[in-house]
């Protein structure tokens, strides 16, 4: 039976980390909220009094009777099933730990344009966004990318992967993070990127994997835009 | 062999969620960074070129050869070992999902006093903090506590626990969240709290559990203070 993915249509958002895993694995899935009546179906699963285990927010995944939310948790669930994570417990938790750290920087990337409240427009927090983005570029991007660079460098399985000797969902997610940062902060990343060659190399290799490359060219890949997590607002891209 | 917990001394912070699990289970553990030379030892584990799996940040846990970071991931690891999580996969992931949602609101609570940058003093982002805290109280606390209230209400195992019929690490963490919110936002929580009676009831019951109560009275429990995640700044407590 096909997996059912529920996520806001129109943006890559956090759903994209799940999509990339499903696509790389060639798994059968339905992107429910992008179909007719899909957003209403998604809302029903969140609000429905029937659900004993309601998700707090999208994305969530339905696999038969199992309903599972929180991006990193979904990937923990899918990892073994899709062959995108190690089987042994310590390695599995290590992959999950890396994914949670990617989730942290994704949250921070979101907050560069919404430092005050998700419920307000960007325009109503533009000044605060400028300050927060400045710190994100100066301190947080280098700290996080430096960390992943170090993880790649030290991976006993070789510096082409974050975990072990094979592509895991962490590699796919790091690609997505780098793609998002390059989109949102092109000037800053042009300056900072070369300092993290292993991270950049991994992102480029993931993008070139046959199934990922086919997906990125397909209409299933929503383009980056200014409603998602990674937004290109030139005034937030440093140097101003 | 005793577990080794590594976390900043002087604050409860994210380490507290792990401490509560260890304390409730009566597990043997060493709070390494609170002992002599402990912070240096913690730093060595993060920076040491030897570590193939370096943590990005505290807290992390050492269990023999296993070094594991990210609060929710540590609890995922400890949950089964300490008897504080269900064994069956779907229930285990459900507990983890709730923990990740608690982690999300904890992050947001932190950002009420640091909406611009962790690297800046509170005093340098006080105005922004006032705006962000206003939204947190008006929108986010009710949304999150309303969610946990609903989860308790719908739990097939009964509304005294988040998951199943027994105390899990999620219950302990929800207690800590509520305790933190009550500390940081006493006026707002006096107003909002009664709207979430199941959540408040759970927090009070957890605080009264013999081992938790003994821990809370002990010197091992660091008091809330204005260096931690939950800070009492009256100007952020609504109504101003």
mmCIF file of N, CA, C and O in Angstrom, chain B residues 93-161:
data_model
loop_
_atom_site.group_PDB
_atom_site.id
_atom_site.type_symbol
_atom_site.label_atom_id
_atom_site.label_comp_id
_atom_site.label_asym_id
_atom_site.label_seq_id
_atom_site.Cartn_x
_atom_site.Cartn_y
_atom_site.Cartn_z
ATOM 1 N N UNK B 93 7.210 5.314 19.016
ATOM 2 C CA UNK B 93 7.351 6.474 18.137
ATOM 3 C C UNK B 93 6.343 7.571 18.511
ATOM 4 O O UNK B 93 6.624 8.762 18.360
ATOM 5 N N UNK B 94 5.179 7.167 18.982
ATOM 6 C CA UNK B 94 4.194 8.148 19.439
ATOM 7 C C UNK B 94 4.746 8.934 20.641
ATOM 8 O O UNK B 94 4.669 10.164 20.694
ATOM 9 N N UNK B 95 5.341 8.214 21.573
ATOM 10 C CA UNK B 95 5.952 8.894 22.726
ATOM 11 C C UNK B 95 7.050 9.851 22.252
ATOM 12 O O UNK B 95 7.151 10.998 22.711
ATOM 13 N N UNK B 96 7.847 9.385 21.320
ATOM 14 C CA UNK B 96 8.938 10.222 20.805
ATOM 15 C C UNK B 96 8.388 11.458 20.099
ATOM 16 O O UNK B 96 8.919 12.566 20.237
ATOM 17 N N UNK B 97 7.316 11.254 19.359
ATOM 18 C CA UNK B 97 6.659 12.376 18.663
ATOM 19 C C UNK B 97 6.199 13.440 19.659
ATOM 20 O O UNK B 97 6.392 14.644 19.448
ATOM 21 N N UNK B 98 5.611 13.010 20.756
ATOM 22 C CA UNK B 98 5.186 13.965 21.785
ATOM 23 C C UNK B 98 6.397 14.677 22.392
ATOM 24 O O UNK B 98 6.371 15.882 22.638
ATOM 25 N N UNK B 99 7.474 13.926 22.602
ATOM 26 C CA UNK B 99 8.671 14.538 23.169
ATOM 27 C C UNK B 99 9.227 15.599 22.223
ATOM 28 O O UNK B 99 9.669 16.668 22.661
ATOM 29 N N UNK B 100 9.203 15.320 20.931
ATOM 30 C CA UNK B 100 9.711 16.298 19.959
ATOM 31 C C UNK B 100 8.828 17.546 19.939
ATOM 32 O O UNK B 100 9.316 18.657 19.708
ATOM 33 N N UNK B 101 7.540 17.367 20.183
ATOM 34 C CA UNK B 101 6.652 18.529 20.231
ATOM 35 C C UNK B 101 6.913 19.334 21.504
ATOM 36 O O UNK B 101 6.898 20.570 21.485
ATOM 37 N N UNK B 102 7.199 18.643 22.601
ATOM 38 C CA UNK B 102 7.618 19.359 23.819
ATOM 39 C C UNK B 102 8.916 20.119 23.549
ATOM 40 O O UNK B 102 9.069 21.277 23.949
ATOM 41 N N UNK B 103 9.842 19.478 22.845
ATOM 42 C CA UNK B 103 11.103 20.162 22.515
ATOM 43 C C UNK B 103 10.849 21.424 21.706
ATOM 44 O O UNK B 103 11.527 22.442 21.889
ATOM 45 N N UNK B 104 9.864 21.379 20.826
ATOM 46 C CA UNK B 104 9.559 22.556 20.005
ATOM 47 C C UNK B 104 9.078 23.724 20.868
ATOM 48 O O UNK B 104 9.507 24.863 20.679
ATOM 49 N N UNK B 105 8.190 23.450 21.807
ATOM 50 C CA UNK B 105 7.698 24.554 22.628
ATOM 51 C C UNK B 105 8.791 25.040 23.581
ATOM 52 O O UNK B 105 8.884 26.233 23.874
ATOM 53 N N UNK B 106 9.667 24.142 24.006
ATOM 54 C CA UNK B 106 10.802 24.567 24.841
ATOM 55 C C UNK B 106 11.704 25.524 24.052
ATOM 56 O O UNK B 106 12.140 26.557 24.575
ATOM 57 N N UNK B 107 11.961 25.198 22.794
ATOM 58 C CA UNK B 107 12.742 26.112 21.944
ATOM 59 C C UNK B 107 12.068 27.483 21.865
ATOM 60 O O UNK B 107 12.726 28.523 21.942
ATOM 61 N N UNK B 108 10.763 27.459 21.684
ATOM 62 C CA UNK B 108 10.044 28.738 21.564
ATOM 63 C C UNK B 108 10.075 29.503 22.884
ATOM 64 O O UNK B 108 10.154 30.731 22.887
ATOM 65 N N UNK B 109 9.994 28.791 23.999
ATOM 66 C CA UNK B 109 10.083 29.459 25.304
ATOM 67 C C UNK B 109 11.445 30.142 25.441
ATOM 68 O O UNK B 109 11.548 31.273 25.931
ATOM 69 N N UNK B 110 12.477 29.472 25.007
ATOM 70 C CA UNK B 110 13.813 30.082 25.036
ATOM 71 C C UNK B 110 13.853 31.357 24.209
ATOM 72 O O UNK B 110 14.399 32.385 24.623
ATOM 73 N N UNK B 111 13.262 31.280 23.035
ATOM 74 C CA UNK B 111 13.356 32.414 22.119
ATOM 75 C C UNK B 111 12.520 33.611 22.575
ATOM 76 O O UNK B 111 12.686 34.704 22.024
ATOM 77 N N UNK B 112 11.653 33.437 23.569
ATOM 78 C CA UNK B 112 10.946 34.622 24.079
ATOM 79 C C UNK B 112 11.933 35.634 24.652
ATOM 80 O O UNK B 112 11.703 36.829 24.559
ATOM 81 N N UNK B 113 13.009 35.156 25.260
ATOM 82 C CA UNK B 113 13.985 36.129 25.793
ATOM 83 C C UNK B 113 15.202 36.294 24.887
ATOM 84 O O UNK B 113 16.021 37.176 25.107
ATOM 85 N N UNK B 114 15.316 35.458 23.887
ATOM 86 C CA UNK B 114 16.414 35.593 22.925
ATOM 87 C C UNK B 114 15.895 35.470 21.496
ATOM 88 O O UNK B 114 16.273 34.547 20.773
ATOM 89 N N UNK B 115 15.026 36.380 21.079
ATOM 90 C CA UNK B 115 14.450 36.255 19.732
ATOM 91 C C UNK B 115 15.431 36.601 18.611
ATOM 92 O O UNK B 115 15.220 36.184 17.474
ATOM 93 N N UNK B 116 16.483 37.325 18.925
ATOM 94 C CA UNK B 116 17.409 37.775 17.872
ATOM 95 C C UNK B 116 18.645 36.897 17.791
ATOM 96 O O UNK B 116 19.024 36.447 16.714
ATOM 97 N N UNK B 117 19.276 36.639 18.924
ATOM 98 C CA UNK B 117 20.517 35.871 18.893
ATOM 99 C C UNK B 117 20.867 35.363 20.279
ATOM 100 O O UNK B 117 20.843 36.125 21.249
ATOM 101 N N UNK B 118 21.207 34.076 20.360
ATOM 102 C CA UNK B 118 21.679 33.506 21.629
ATOM 103 C C UNK B 118 22.981 34.145 22.052
ATOM 104 O O UNK B 118 23.312 34.164 23.234
ATOM 105 N N UNK B 119 23.714 34.668 21.092
ATOM 106 C CA UNK B 119 25.034 35.223 21.388
ATOM 107 C C UNK B 119 24.954 36.632 21.975
ATOM 108 O O UNK B 119 25.955 37.164 22.432
ATOM 109 N N UNK B 120 23.772 37.234 21.945
ATOM 110 C CA UNK B 120 23.606 38.573 22.529
ATOM 111 C C UNK B 120 22.990 38.477 23.920
ATOM 112 O O UNK B 120 22.293 37.514 24.239
ATOM 113 N N UNK B 121 23.222 39.507 24.736
ATOM 114 C CA UNK B 121 22.547 39.582 26.027
ATOM 115 C C UNK B 121 21.054 39.831 25.838
ATOM 116 O O UNK B 121 20.636 40.448 24.853
ATOM 117 N N UNK B 122 20.301 39.408 26.816
ATOM 118 C CA UNK B 122 18.872 39.720 26.843
ATOM 119 C C UNK B 122 18.655 41.226 26.703
ATOM 120 O O UNK B 122 17.772 41.678 25.963
ATOM 121 N N UNK B 123 19.459 41.997 27.407
ATOM 122 C CA UNK B 123 19.287 43.451 27.420
ATOM 123 C C UNK B 123 19.426 44.056 26.026
ATOM 124 O O UNK B 123 18.908 45.133 25.756
ATOM 125 N N UNK B 124 20.112 43.365 25.150
ATOM 126 C CA UNK B 124 20.298 43.870 23.790
ATOM 127 C C UNK B 124 19.175 43.450 22.847
ATOM 128 O O UNK B 124 19.234 43.726 21.647
ATOM 129 N N UNK B 125 18.181 42.742 23.358
ATOM 130 C CA UNK B 125 17.051 42.326 22.515
ATOM 131 C C UNK B 125 15.760 42.359 23.328
ATOM 132 O O UNK B 125 14.827 41.611 23.070
ATOM 133 N N UNK B 126 15.731 43.292 24.278
ATOM 134 C CA UNK B 126 14.608 43.360 25.203
ATOM 135 C C UNK B 126 13.307 43.761 24.504
ATOM 136 O O UNK B 126 12.258 43.195 24.787
ATOM 137 N N UNK B 127 13.385 44.705 23.598
ATOM 138 C CA UNK B 127 12.166 45.144 22.910
ATOM 139 C C UNK B 127 11.586 44.024 22.046
ATOM 140 O O UNK B 127 10.384 43.773 22.048
ATOM 141 N N UNK B 128 12.480 43.365 21.309
ATOM 142 C CA UNK B 128 12.048 42.251 20.471
ATOM 143 C C UNK B 128 11.489 41.127 21.349
ATOM 144 O O UNK B 128 10.530 40.454 20.978
ATOM 145 N N UNK B 129 12.123 40.927 22.500
ATOM 146 C CA UNK B 129 11.664 39.883 23.419
ATOM 147 C C UNK B 129 10.238 40.174 23.886
ATOM 148 O O UNK B 129 9.408 39.269 23.998
ATOM 149 N N UNK B 130 9.972 41.435 24.140
ATOM 150 C CA UNK B 130 8.628 41.793 24.590
ATOM 151 C C UNK B 130 7.588 41.431 23.529
ATOM 152 O O UNK B 130 6.530 40.887 23.825
ATOM 153 N N UNK B 131 7.917 41.710 22.283
ATOM 154 C CA UNK B 131 6.976 41.367 21.203
ATOM 155 C C UNK B 131 6.822 39.851 21.080
ATOM 156 O O UNK B 131 5.720 39.345 20.948
ATOM 157 N N UNK B 132 7.951 39.167 21.099
ATOM 158 C CA UNK B 132 7.872 37.715 20.900
ATOM 159 C C UNK B 132 7.146 37.042 22.069
ATOM 160 O O UNK B 132 6.340 36.131 21.870
ATOM 161 N N UNK B 133 7.437 37.482 23.283
ATOM 162 C CA UNK B 133 6.775 36.879 24.450
ATOM 163 C C UNK B 133 5.273 37.135 24.396
ATOM 164 O O UNK B 133 4.468 36.282 24.780
ATOM 165 N N UNK B 134 4.885 38.317 23.904
ATOM 166 C CA UNK B 134 3.460 38.615 23.779
ATOM 167 C C UNK B 134 2.754 37.609 22.878
ATOM 168 O O UNK B 134 1.672 37.110 23.198
ATOM 169 N N UNK B 135 3.384 37.299 21.759
ATOM 170 C CA UNK B 135 2.800 36.308 20.858
ATOM 171 C C UNK B 135 2.831 34.914 21.466
ATOM 172 O O UNK B 135 1.881 34.136 21.315
ATOM 173 N N UNK B 136 3.901 34.611 22.161
ATOM 174 C CA UNK B 136 4.027 33.284 22.781
ATOM 175 C C UNK B 136 2.884 33.053 23.767
ATOM 176 O O UNK B 136 2.258 31.995 23.788
ATOM 177 N N UNK B 137 2.610 34.072 24.580
ATOM 178 C CA UNK B 137 1.532 33.954 25.576
ATOM 179 C C UNK B 137 0.159 33.942 24.901
ATOM 180 O O UNK B 137 -0.716 33.141 25.253
ATOM 181 N N UNK B 138 -0.021 34.812 23.928
ATOM 182 C CA UNK B 138 -1.348 34.927 23.311
ATOM 183 C C UNK B 138 -1.686 33.726 22.429
ATOM 184 O O UNK B 138 -2.831 33.284 22.386
ATOM 185 N N UNK B 139 -0.698 33.224 21.719
ATOM 186 C CA UNK B 139 -0.981 32.203 20.703
ATOM 187 C C UNK B 139 -0.339 30.845 20.948
ATOM 188 O O UNK B 139 -0.971 29.806 20.759
ATOM 189 N N UNK B 140 0.908 30.853 21.325
ATOM 190 C CA UNK B 140 1.632 29.588 21.313
ATOM 191 C C UNK B 140 1.374 28.745 22.556
ATOM 192 O O UNK B 140 1.147 27.535 22.452
ATOM 193 N N UNK B 141 1.416 29.351 23.745
ATOM 194 C CA UNK B 141 1.103 28.571 24.958
ATOM 195 C C UNK B 141 -0.273 27.925 24.815
ATOM 196 O O UNK B 141 -0.407 26.716 25.024
ATOM 197 N N UNK B 142 -1.320 28.696 24.471
ATOM 198 C CA UNK B 142 -2.633 28.047 24.342
ATOM 199 C C UNK B 142 -2.665 26.946 23.290
ATOM 200 O O UNK B 142 -3.303 25.912 23.482
ATOM 201 N N UNK B 143 -1.957 27.158 22.194
ATOM 202 C CA UNK B 143 -1.984 26.142 21.138
ATOM 203 C C UNK B 143 -1.314 24.848 21.608
ATOM 204 O O UNK B 143 -1.844 23.756 21.418
ATOM 205 N N UNK B 144 -0.139 24.981 22.210
ATOM 206 C CA UNK B 144 0.577 23.783 22.666
ATOM 207 C C UNK B 144 -0.143 23.109 23.834
ATOM 208 O O UNK B 144 -0.330 21.898 23.837
ATOM 209 N N UNK B 145 -0.534 23.887 24.848
ATOM 210 C CA UNK B 145 -1.184 23.249 26.001
ATOM 211 C C UNK B 145 -2.535 22.665 25.587
ATOM 212 O O UNK B 145 -2.943 21.615 26.099
ATOM 213 N N UNK B 146 -3.214 23.343 24.667
ATOM 214 C CA UNK B 146 -4.466 22.795 24.147
ATOM 215 C C UNK B 146 -4.237 21.458 23.454
ATOM 216 O O UNK B 146 -5.043 20.527 23.575
ATOM 217 N N UNK B 147 -3.125 21.366 22.757
ATOM 218 C CA UNK B 147 -2.791 20.104 22.095
ATOM 219 C C UNK B 147 -2.562 18.989 23.123
ATOM 220 O O UNK B 147 -3.135 17.895 23.014
ATOM 221 N N UNK B 148 -1.751 19.270 24.135
ATOM 222 C CA UNK B 148 -1.471 18.220 25.122
ATOM 223 C C UNK B 148 -2.732 17.864 25.926
ATOM 224 O O UNK B 148 -2.928 16.706 26.305
ATOM 225 N N UNK B 149 -3.571 18.857 26.165
ATOM 226 C CA UNK B 149 -4.852 18.589 26.828
ATOM 227 C C UNK B 149 -5.665 17.578 26.009
ATOM 228 O O UNK B 149 -6.248 16.641 26.554
ATOM 229 N N UNK B 150 -5.697 17.792 24.704
ATOM 230 C CA UNK B 150 -6.445 16.923 23.795
ATOM 231 C C UNK B 150 -5.847 15.513 23.774
ATOM 232 O O UNK B 150 -6.562 14.523 23.746
ATOM 233 N N UNK B 151 -4.518 15.460 23.780
ATOM 234 C CA UNK B 151 -3.859 14.153 23.783
ATOM 235 C C UNK B 151 -4.221 13.385 25.058
ATOM 236 O O UNK B 151 -4.518 12.184 25.011
ATOM 237 N N UNK B 152 -4.209 14.075 26.192
ATOM 238 C CA UNK B 152 -4.576 13.415 27.451
ATOM 239 C C UNK B 152 -6.024 12.945 27.405
ATOM 240 O O UNK B 152 -6.349 11.820 27.787
ATOM 241 N N UNK B 153 -6.880 13.813 26.915
ATOM 242 C CA UNK B 153 -8.302 13.508 26.864
ATOM 243 C C UNK B 153 -8.573 12.261 26.023
ATOM 244 O O UNK B 153 -9.470 11.481 26.312
ATOM 245 N N UNK B 154 -7.801 12.117 24.954
ATOM 246 C CA UNK B 154 -8.063 11.031 24.004
ATOM 247 C C UNK B 154 -7.253 9.774 24.265
ATOM 248 O O UNK B 154 -7.422 8.778 23.558
ATOM 249 N N UNK B 155 -6.336 9.835 25.206
ATOM 250 C CA UNK B 155 -5.490 8.661 25.429
ATOM 251 C C UNK B 155 -6.361 7.454 25.802
ATOM 252 O O UNK B 155 -7.034 7.481 26.836
ATOM 253 N N UNK B 156 -6.332 6.419 24.995
ATOM 254 C CA UNK B 156 -7.143 5.232 25.315
ATOM 255 C C UNK B 156 -6.753 4.631 26.667
ATOM 256 O O UNK B 156 -7.562 3.933 27.287
ATOM 257 N N UNK B 157 -5.543 4.902 27.129
ATOM 258 C CA UNK B 157 -5.094 4.395 28.427
ATOM 259 C C UNK B 157 -5.563 5.259 29.589
ATOM 260 O O UNK B 157 -5.254 4.964 30.744
ATOM 261 N N UNK B 158 -6.274 6.333 29.286
ATOM 262 C CA UNK B 158 -6.779 7.181 30.375
ATOM 263 C C UNK B 158 -6.065 8.516 30.436
ATOM 264 O O UNK B 158 -4.909 8.641 30.031
ATOM 265 N N UNK B 159 -6.763 9.502 30.975
ATOM 266 C CA UNK B 159 -6.250 10.871 30.877
ATOM 267 C C UNK B 159 -5.234 11.232 31.956
ATOM 268 O O UNK B 159 -4.841 12.387 32.070
ATOM 269 N N UNK B 160 -4.808 10.261 32.708
ATOM 270 C CA UNK B 160 -3.770 10.532 33.703
ATOM 271 C C UNK B 160 -2.359 10.439 33.104
ATOM 272 O O UNK B 160 -1.386 10.806 33.763
ATOM 273 N N UNK B 161 -2.262 9.942 31.888
ATOM 274 C CA UNK B 161 -0.942 9.836 31.245
ATOM 275 C C UNK B 161 -1.038 10.241 29.778
ATOM 276 O O UNK B 161 -2.090 10.106 29.161
#
